[in-house]
Amino acid sequence: MHLLDGHRNMKIWAIGGGKGGVGKSLVTANLSICLALMGYRVVAIDLDLGGANLHTTLGVPIPDKTLSDYLTKKAKTLDELLTQTPIENLSIISGAQDDIGIANLKQMQKHKILSKLTELEADYILLDLGAGTTYNTLDFFISADQGILVALPEPTSIENTYRFLKSVYHRKLAMAEDLLEIGPMIDQIMNAKISQNSTPADLVNKIIESNPQMGHKLQNEILKLNPKLIINQVRTQADIDIGFSMKIISKKYFGINLDYTGYLNYDATVWQSVKKRRPLLMEFPNSALVNNFDQIVHKLLNISR
Ligand SMILES: Nc1ncnc2c1ncn2[C@@H]1O[C@H](COP(=O)(O)OP(=O)(O)OP(=O)(O)O)[C@@H](O)[C@H]1O
Ligand SMILES: [Mg+2]
């Protein structure tokens, strides 16, 4: 068994996705609960600065101290921000309640949060990233051990997911210092409309041709991204299948291995538990969704082991 034995290294999972309201907080909260119930020490962190509501999904009132206090130095350590949830092993760090916004987080502050995360006493840290593709959101996503994307089976959400992936890809290329000289070429391809003729995957192939060493290094970086995909609110088999097509397209277009980790049924128990301000997993332990979460968490654990 993997429970409580031996030495465990902390893992950071970041939950994102281009669009608002797709279920990122629901996923963060319930994956956290699943892990905590398995005996792991979990800290869920609300990085949806400005729109923080993860605490509600976890059944905790607005915590006294939030990330704002850390950023304004009222709290000295992240430890001071921990609020225990009703679930054993699960604490939360709440996002800022003022309108700081993740986009406005300074580079230094972002690095500070990232480097201090690993000092928390936890086996898993889950980051609820909030919507959008600002650099800060992308950087948290890229820095995590596992990036998890949540999408709805709707054209707008699917497009947003590709846009998010494209931004992650672009950000990753921009961060590779050796590539500075071909920066303009990268920008040109990344800023072009998605087309069949010239894809980001082709770009990497071109770089491999002209500079094999640089090209392969880049290709490795991209392969390391390996994000996970969860399709939320599925109602039909066709909805479920969307995840498989997205996996194929991500590989073809970006050269990115997008793992389709699983889906979550559309389920009325979600809003019922939101209304009651009780975690779904505790309020409706026998719902179909709980089974979905169980499968997803096992898949994620197998991959990361
Ligand atoms: N599987 C589901 N079945 C039914 N309703 C759902 C499901 N997932 C999410 N919802 C509904 O969608 C709402 C938004 O979910 P959630 O707050 O988790 O999204 P979010 O991506 O975190 O949004 P934001 O970008 O605003 O932070 C929930 O309050 C819930 O009512
Ligand atoms: Mg949210």
Short mmCIF file of N, CA and C in Angstrom, two decimals, residues 74-207:
data_model
loop_
_atom_site.label_atom_id
_atom_site.label_comp_id
_atom_site.label_asym_id
_atom_site.label_seq_id
_atom_site.Cartn_x
_atom_site.Cartn_y
_atom_site.Cartn_z
N LYS A 74 2.02 40.82 6.21
CA LYS A 74 1.36 40.72 7.52
C LYS A 74 1.55 39.32 8.09
N ALA A 75 1.65 38.36 7.19
CA ALA A 75 2.00 37.00 7.62
C ALA A 75 3.40 36.70 7.12
N LYS A 76 4.20 36.11 8.02
CA LYS A 76 5.61 35.91 7.66
C LYS A 76 5.82 34.63 6.84
N THR A 77 5.03 33.60 7.16
CA THR A 77 5.23 32.33 6.45
C THR A 77 3.90 31.82 5.90
N LEU A 78 3.99 30.95 4.90
CA LEU A 78 2.77 30.36 4.33
C LEU A 78 2.05 29.52 5.38
N ASP A 79 2.84 28.92 6.28
CA ASP A 79 2.29 28.13 7.39
C ASP A 79 1.18 28.86 8.14
N GLU A 80 1.42 30.16 8.37
CA GLU A 80 0.45 30.96 9.15
C GLU A 80 -0.89 31.08 8.45
N LEU A 81 -0.91 30.80 7.15
CA LEU A 81 -2.15 30.98 6.39
C LEU A 81 -3.01 29.72 6.35
N LEU A 82 -2.44 28.61 6.86
CA LEU A 82 -3.16 27.34 6.76
C LEU A 82 -4.44 27.33 7.60
N THR A 83 -5.54 26.94 6.98
CA THR A 83 -6.79 26.74 7.71
C THR A 83 -7.19 25.29 7.56
N GLN A 84 -7.45 24.65 8.67
CA GLN A 84 -7.87 23.25 8.63
C GLN A 84 -9.30 23.18 8.07
N THR A 85 -9.57 22.22 7.21
CA THR A 85 -10.94 22.03 6.72
C THR A 85 -11.62 20.96 7.58
N PRO A 86 -12.91 20.74 7.39
CA PRO A 86 -13.57 19.68 8.17
C PRO A 86 -13.01 18.29 7.86
N ILE A 87 -12.21 18.19 6.82
CA ILE A 87 -11.68 16.88 6.43
C ILE A 87 -10.26 16.71 6.99
N GLU A 88 -10.07 15.59 7.65
CA GLU A 88 -8.76 15.31 8.23
C GLU A 88 -7.69 15.34 7.14
N ASN A 89 -6.51 15.80 7.45
CA ASN A 89 -5.37 15.86 6.52
C ASN A 89 -5.48 16.95 5.45
N LEU A 90 -6.59 17.68 5.44
CA LEU A 90 -6.74 18.68 4.36
C LEU A 90 -6.83 20.10 4.91
N SER A 91 -5.86 20.91 4.53
CA SER A 91 -5.91 22.34 4.89
C SER A 91 -6.00 23.15 3.61
N ILE A 92 -6.36 24.40 3.82
CA ILE A 92 -6.51 25.28 2.67
C ILE A 92 -5.73 26.58 2.92
N ILE A 93 -5.20 27.12 1.84
CA ILE A 93 -4.69 28.49 1.92
C ILE A 93 -5.56 29.28 0.97
N SER A 94 -6.21 30.29 1.52
CA SER A 94 -7.19 31.00 0.72
C SER A 94 -6.55 32.10 -0.12
N GLY A 95 -7.19 32.38 -1.22
CA GLY A 95 -6.69 33.42 -2.12
C GLY A 95 -6.99 34.79 -1.55
N ALA A 96 -6.43 35.79 -2.19
CA ALA A 96 -6.65 37.15 -1.73
C ALA A 96 -8.12 37.52 -1.86
N GLN A 97 -8.63 38.25 -0.89
CA GLN A 97 -10.02 38.68 -0.97
C GLN A 97 -10.16 40.08 -1.55
N ASP A 98 -9.05 40.79 -1.64
CA ASP A 98 -9.11 42.10 -2.29
C ASP A 98 -8.83 41.87 -3.77
N ASP A 99 -8.75 42.97 -4.54
CA ASP A 99 -8.60 42.71 -5.97
C ASP A 99 -7.15 42.77 -6.46
N ILE A 100 -6.29 42.04 -5.77
CA ILE A 100 -4.89 41.98 -6.21
C ILE A 100 -4.82 41.40 -7.62
N GLY A 101 -5.43 40.26 -7.85
CA GLY A 101 -5.42 39.64 -9.17
C GLY A 101 -4.09 38.97 -9.46
N ILE A 102 -4.15 37.78 -9.99
CA ILE A 102 -2.92 37.03 -10.22
C ILE A 102 -2.05 37.72 -11.27
N ALA A 103 -2.70 38.42 -12.19
CA ALA A 103 -1.94 39.11 -13.25
C ALA A 103 -1.00 40.14 -12.66
N ASN A 104 -1.40 40.71 -11.52
CA ASN A 104 -0.59 41.78 -10.93
C ASN A 104 0.48 41.30 -9.96
N LEU A 105 0.51 40.00 -9.77
CA LEU A 105 1.52 39.45 -8.88
C LEU A 105 2.89 39.73 -9.48
N LYS A 106 3.78 40.32 -8.69
CA LYS A 106 5.10 40.63 -9.23
C LYS A 106 5.93 39.36 -9.34
N GLN A 107 6.86 39.40 -10.27
CA GLN A 107 7.76 38.26 -10.51
C GLN A 107 8.34 37.72 -9.21
N MET A 108 8.81 38.66 -8.37
CA MET A 108 9.43 38.30 -7.09
C MET A 108 8.45 37.56 -6.19
N GLN A 109 7.22 38.09 -6.15
CA GLN A 109 6.20 37.49 -5.28
C GLN A 109 5.86 36.08 -5.75
N LYS A 110 5.79 35.95 -7.07
CA LYS A 110 5.48 34.64 -7.65
C LYS A 110 6.58 33.63 -7.29
N HIS A 111 7.83 34.06 -7.47
CA HIS A 111 8.95 33.17 -7.17
C HIS A 111 8.97 32.81 -5.69
N LYS A 112 8.64 33.82 -4.87
CA LYS A 112 8.64 33.59 -3.43
C LYS A 112 7.60 32.53 -3.08
N ILE A 113 6.40 32.68 -3.61
CA ILE A 113 5.35 31.70 -3.31
C ILE A 113 5.79 30.32 -3.79
N LEU A 114 6.29 30.27 -5.03
CA LEU A 114 6.69 28.96 -5.58
C LEU A 114 7.77 28.29 -4.73
N SER A 115 8.76 29.08 -4.32
CA SER A 115 9.87 28.46 -3.58
C SER A 115 9.44 28.07 -2.16
N LYS A 116 8.51 28.82 -1.59
CA LYS A 116 8.09 28.51 -0.21
C LYS A 116 7.07 27.37 -0.14
N LEU A 117 6.43 27.09 -1.26
CA LEU A 117 5.44 26.00 -1.27
C LEU A 117 6.06 24.70 -0.78
N THR A 118 7.28 24.47 -1.21
CA THR A 118 7.91 23.19 -0.91
C THR A 118 8.28 23.07 0.57
N GLU A 119 8.17 24.18 1.31
CA GLU A 119 8.46 24.11 2.75
C GLU A 119 7.23 23.69 3.56
N LEU A 120 6.07 23.68 2.91
CA LEU A 120 4.86 23.28 3.63
C LEU A 120 4.93 21.78 3.93
N GLU A 121 4.35 21.42 5.07
CA GLU A 121 4.33 19.99 5.42
C GLU A 121 3.17 19.33 4.72
N ALA A 122 3.42 18.80 3.54
CA ALA A 122 2.33 18.18 2.79
C ALA A 122 2.88 17.16 1.82
N ASP A 123 2.02 16.23 1.45
CA ASP A 123 2.39 15.27 0.41
C ASP A 123 1.94 15.79 -0.95
N TYR A 124 0.79 16.44 -0.95
CA TYR A 124 0.27 17.01 -2.19
C TYR A 124 -0.18 18.45 -1.96
N ILE A 125 0.21 19.30 -2.92
CA ILE A 125 -0.28 20.67 -2.90
C ILE A 125 -1.05 20.87 -4.19
N LEU A 126 -2.29 21.29 -4.05
CA LEU A 126 -3.10 21.51 -5.24
C LEU A 126 -3.36 23.00 -5.42
N LEU A 127 -3.06 23.50 -6.60
CA LEU A 127 -3.23 24.91 -6.87
C LEU A 127 -4.44 25.15 -7.77
N ASP A 128 -5.40 25.92 -7.28
CA ASP A 128 -6.55 26.31 -8.09
C ASP A 128 -6.16 27.62 -8.78
N LEU A 129 -5.91 27.53 -10.07
CA LEU A 129 -5.31 28.68 -10.76
C LEU A 129 -6.27 29.78 -11.20
N GLY A 130 -7.54 29.49 -11.24
CA GLY A 130 -8.43 30.52 -11.75
C GLY A 130 -8.36 30.58 -13.28
N ALA A 131 -9.18 31.45 -13.86
CA ALA A 131 -9.28 31.50 -15.32
C ALA A 131 -8.17 32.38 -15.91
N GLY A 132 -8.02 32.28 -17.21
CA GLY A 132 -7.12 33.20 -17.90
C GLY A 132 -5.79 32.61 -18.28
N THR A 133 -5.04 33.38 -19.07
CA THR A 133 -3.75 32.90 -19.55
C THR A 133 -2.67 33.95 -19.29
N THR A 134 -2.76 34.63 -18.15
CA THR A 134 -1.71 35.60 -17.87
C THR A 134 -0.41 34.85 -17.58
N TYR A 135 0.71 35.55 -17.72
CA TYR A 135 2.01 34.91 -17.51
C TYR A 135 2.09 34.20 -16.16
N ASN A 136 1.56 34.85 -15.14
CA ASN A 136 1.66 34.25 -13.82
C ASN A 136 0.92 32.93 -13.74
N THR A 137 -0.28 32.89 -14.29
CA THR A 137 -1.05 31.64 -14.31
C THR A 137 -0.27 30.57 -15.07
N LEU A 138 0.25 30.95 -16.24
CA LEU A 138 1.01 29.99 -17.05
C LEU A 138 2.23 29.48 -16.29
N ASP A 139 2.90 30.39 -15.60
CA ASP A 139 4.12 29.99 -14.88
C ASP A 139 3.84 29.02 -13.74
N PHE A 140 2.74 29.25 -13.03
CA PHE A 140 2.38 28.29 -11.98
C PHE A 140 2.06 26.94 -12.62
N PHE A 141 1.38 26.98 -13.74
CA PHE A 141 1.00 25.74 -14.43
C PHE A 141 2.24 24.98 -14.88
N ILE A 142 3.18 25.71 -15.47
CA ILE A 142 4.40 25.09 -15.99
C ILE A 142 5.29 24.58 -14.85
N SER A 143 5.31 25.29 -13.74
CA SER A 143 6.21 24.92 -12.64
C SER A 143 5.72 23.70 -11.86
N ALA A 144 4.43 23.43 -11.94
CA ALA A 144 3.88 22.31 -11.14
C ALA A 144 4.40 20.97 -11.66
N ASP A 145 4.38 19.96 -10.79
CA ASP A 145 4.77 18.62 -11.22
C ASP A 145 3.76 18.08 -12.22
N GLN A 146 2.51 18.47 -12.01
CA GLN A 146 1.47 18.01 -12.91
C GLN A 146 0.50 19.16 -13.19
N GLY A 147 0.30 19.44 -14.48
CA GLY A 147 -0.66 20.47 -14.88
C GLY A 147 -1.93 19.78 -15.33
N ILE A 148 -3.04 20.19 -14.76
CA ILE A 148 -4.32 19.55 -15.08
C ILE A 148 -5.26 20.58 -15.69
N LEU A 149 -5.78 20.28 -16.88
CA LEU A 149 -6.69 21.21 -17.55
C LEU A 149 -8.12 20.72 -17.43
N VAL A 150 -9.02 21.63 -17.12
CA VAL A 150 -10.43 21.27 -17.06
C VAL A 150 -11.13 21.96 -18.22
N ALA A 151 -11.93 21.19 -18.98
CA ALA A 151 -12.65 21.78 -20.11
C ALA A 151 -14.07 21.24 -20.13
N LEU A 152 -14.95 22.03 -20.73
CA LEU A 152 -16.32 21.56 -20.93
C LEU A 152 -16.45 21.07 -22.37
N PRO A 153 -17.38 20.14 -22.61
CA PRO A 153 -17.55 19.66 -23.99
C PRO A 153 -18.33 20.66 -24.84
N GLU A 154 -17.84 21.88 -24.92
CA GLU A 154 -18.50 22.94 -25.70
C GLU A 154 -17.44 23.64 -26.53
N PRO A 155 -17.80 24.06 -27.76
CA PRO A 155 -16.80 24.67 -28.64
C PRO A 155 -15.99 25.79 -27.98
N THR A 156 -16.64 26.68 -27.23
CA THR A 156 -15.91 27.80 -26.65
C THR A 156 -14.87 27.33 -25.64
N SER A 157 -15.25 26.35 -24.84
CA SER A 157 -14.32 25.87 -23.83
C SER A 157 -13.18 25.09 -24.48
N ILE A 158 -13.50 24.33 -25.53
CA ILE A 158 -12.46 23.56 -26.23
C ILE A 158 -11.45 24.52 -26.84
N GLU A 159 -11.96 25.56 -27.52
CA GLU A 159 -11.07 26.58 -28.11
C GLU A 159 -10.20 27.22 -27.04
N ASN A 160 -10.81 27.53 -25.93
CA ASN A 160 -10.04 28.14 -24.84
C ASN A 160 -8.95 27.23 -24.30
N THR A 161 -9.23 25.96 -24.30
CA THR A 161 -8.23 25.00 -23.82
C THR A 161 -7.04 24.98 -24.78
N TYR A 162 -7.33 24.98 -26.09
CA TYR A 162 -6.23 25.04 -27.06
C TYR A 162 -5.45 26.35 -26.90
N ARG A 163 -6.19 27.42 -26.66
CA ARG A 163 -5.53 28.73 -26.49
C ARG A 163 -4.61 28.67 -25.26
N PHE A 164 -5.10 28.04 -24.22
CA PHE A 164 -4.28 27.91 -23.01
C PHE A 164 -3.03 27.09 -23.33
N LEU A 165 -3.21 25.97 -24.04
CA LEU A 165 -2.06 25.11 -24.39
C LEU A 165 -1.07 25.87 -25.25
N LYS A 166 -1.61 26.65 -26.18
CA LYS A 166 -0.76 27.43 -27.07
C LYS A 166 0.05 28.45 -26.27
N SER A 167 -0.61 29.05 -25.28
CA SER A 167 0.09 30.03 -24.44
C SER A 167 1.16 29.36 -23.59
N VAL A 168 0.85 28.18 -23.09
CA VAL A 168 1.83 27.44 -22.30
C VAL A 168 3.04 27.12 -23.16
N TYR A 169 2.76 26.69 -24.38
CA TYR A 169 3.80 26.31 -25.33
C TYR A 169 4.69 27.52 -25.65
N HIS A 170 4.02 28.63 -25.93
CA HIS A 170 4.74 29.86 -26.26
C HIS A 170 5.61 30.32 -25.09
N ARG A 171 5.03 30.26 -23.91
CA ARG A 171 5.73 30.69 -22.70
C ARG A 171 6.96 29.80 -22.47
N LYS A 172 6.77 28.53 -22.70
CA LYS A 172 7.86 27.57 -22.52
C LYS A 172 9.00 27.89 -23.50
N LEU A 173 8.65 28.17 -24.74
CA LEU A 173 9.67 28.51 -25.74
C LEU A 173 10.36 29.81 -25.36
N ALA A 174 9.56 30.76 -24.87
CA ALA A 174 10.13 32.07 -24.54
C ALA A 174 11.11 31.95 -23.37
N MET A 175 10.87 30.94 -22.52
CA MET A 175 11.71 30.80 -21.34
C MET A 175 13.03 30.08 -21.65
N ALA A 176 13.08 29.40 -22.80
CA ALA A 176 14.31 28.70 -23.17
C ALA A 176 15.31 29.71 -23.72
N GLU A 177 16.24 30.08 -22.89
CA GLU A 177 17.14 31.20 -23.24
C GLU A 177 17.93 30.96 -24.52
N ASP A 178 18.31 29.71 -24.74
CA ASP A 178 19.11 29.41 -25.93
C ASP A 178 18.39 29.76 -27.22
N LEU A 179 17.08 29.93 -27.10
CA LEU A 179 16.30 30.13 -28.33
C LEU A 179 16.12 31.59 -28.69
N LEU A 180 16.78 32.46 -27.91
CA LEU A 180 16.58 33.90 -28.11
C LEU A 180 16.72 34.32 -29.56
N GLU A 181 17.76 33.76 -30.24
CA GLU A 181 18.02 34.20 -31.61
C GLU A 181 16.88 33.89 -32.57
N ILE A 182 16.13 32.82 -32.29
CA ILE A 182 15.02 32.52 -33.20
C ILE A 182 13.68 33.00 -32.62
N GLY A 183 13.77 33.86 -31.61
CA GLY A 183 12.56 34.40 -30.97
C GLY A 183 11.54 34.95 -31.95
N PRO A 184 11.96 35.80 -32.88
CA PRO A 184 10.99 36.38 -33.81
C PRO A 184 10.25 35.32 -34.64
N MET A 185 10.98 34.27 -35.03
CA MET A 185 10.36 33.21 -35.82
C MET A 185 9.30 32.48 -34.98
N ILE A 186 9.65 32.26 -33.70
CA ILE A 186 8.69 31.60 -32.80
C ILE A 186 7.44 32.46 -32.65
N ASP A 187 7.67 33.77 -32.42
CA ASP A 187 6.53 34.67 -32.23
C ASP A 187 5.61 34.66 -33.45
N GLN A 188 6.26 34.67 -34.62
CA GLN A 188 5.49 34.72 -35.86
C GLN A 188 4.55 33.51 -35.96
N ILE A 189 5.09 32.34 -35.71
CA ILE A 189 4.26 31.13 -35.82
C ILE A 189 3.22 31.08 -34.71
N MET A 190 3.62 31.47 -33.50
CA MET A 190 2.68 31.39 -32.39
C MET A 190 1.55 32.40 -32.52
N ASN A 191 1.85 33.53 -33.17
CA ASN A 191 0.80 34.54 -33.28
C ASN A 191 -0.12 34.30 -34.47
N ALA A 192 0.30 33.38 -35.35
CA ALA A 192 -0.53 33.09 -36.51
C ALA A 192 -1.79 32.36 -36.06
N LYS A 193 -2.82 32.45 -36.86
CA LYS A 193 -4.05 31.71 -36.57
C LYS A 193 -3.75 30.22 -36.67
N ILE A 194 -4.48 29.43 -35.91
CA ILE A 194 -4.26 27.98 -35.98
C ILE A 194 -4.57 27.51 -37.40
N SER A 195 -3.56 26.93 -38.08
CA SER A 195 -3.79 26.46 -39.44
C SER A 195 -3.05 25.15 -39.65
N GLN A 196 -3.37 24.49 -40.72
CA GLN A 196 -2.76 23.20 -41.00
C GLN A 196 -1.34 23.34 -41.54
N ASN A 197 -1.08 24.51 -42.17
CA ASN A 197 0.18 24.64 -42.92
C ASN A 197 1.41 24.80 -42.05
N SER A 198 1.25 25.57 -41.00
CA SER A 198 2.43 25.86 -40.21
C SER A 198 2.07 25.76 -38.74
N THR A 199 2.33 24.63 -38.17
CA THR A 199 1.93 24.41 -36.78
C THR A 199 3.15 24.56 -35.86
N PRO A 200 2.91 24.77 -34.58
CA PRO A 200 4.04 24.81 -33.64
C PRO A 200 4.87 23.52 -33.72
N ALA A 201 4.21 22.39 -34.00
CA ALA A 201 4.97 21.14 -34.11
C ALA A 201 5.94 21.21 -35.29
N ASP A 202 5.48 21.84 -36.40
CA ASP A 202 6.36 22.02 -37.57
C ASP A 202 7.55 22.90 -37.20
N LEU A 203 7.26 23.90 -36.37
CA LEU A 203 8.32 24.82 -35.96
C LEU A 203 9.46 24.05 -35.30
N VAL A 204 9.09 23.16 -34.41
CA VAL A 204 10.13 22.39 -33.72
C VAL A 204 10.90 21.54 -34.73
N ASN A 205 10.18 20.94 -35.68
CA ASN A 205 10.87 20.13 -36.69
C ASN A 205 11.85 20.96 -37.50
N LYS A 206 11.46 22.21 -37.81
CA LYS A 206 12.35 23.09 -38.57
C LYS A 206 13.60 23.39 -37.76
N ILE A 207 13.40 23.64 -36.46
CA ILE A 207 14.55 23.95 -35.61
C ILE A 207 15.47 22.73 -35.53
#
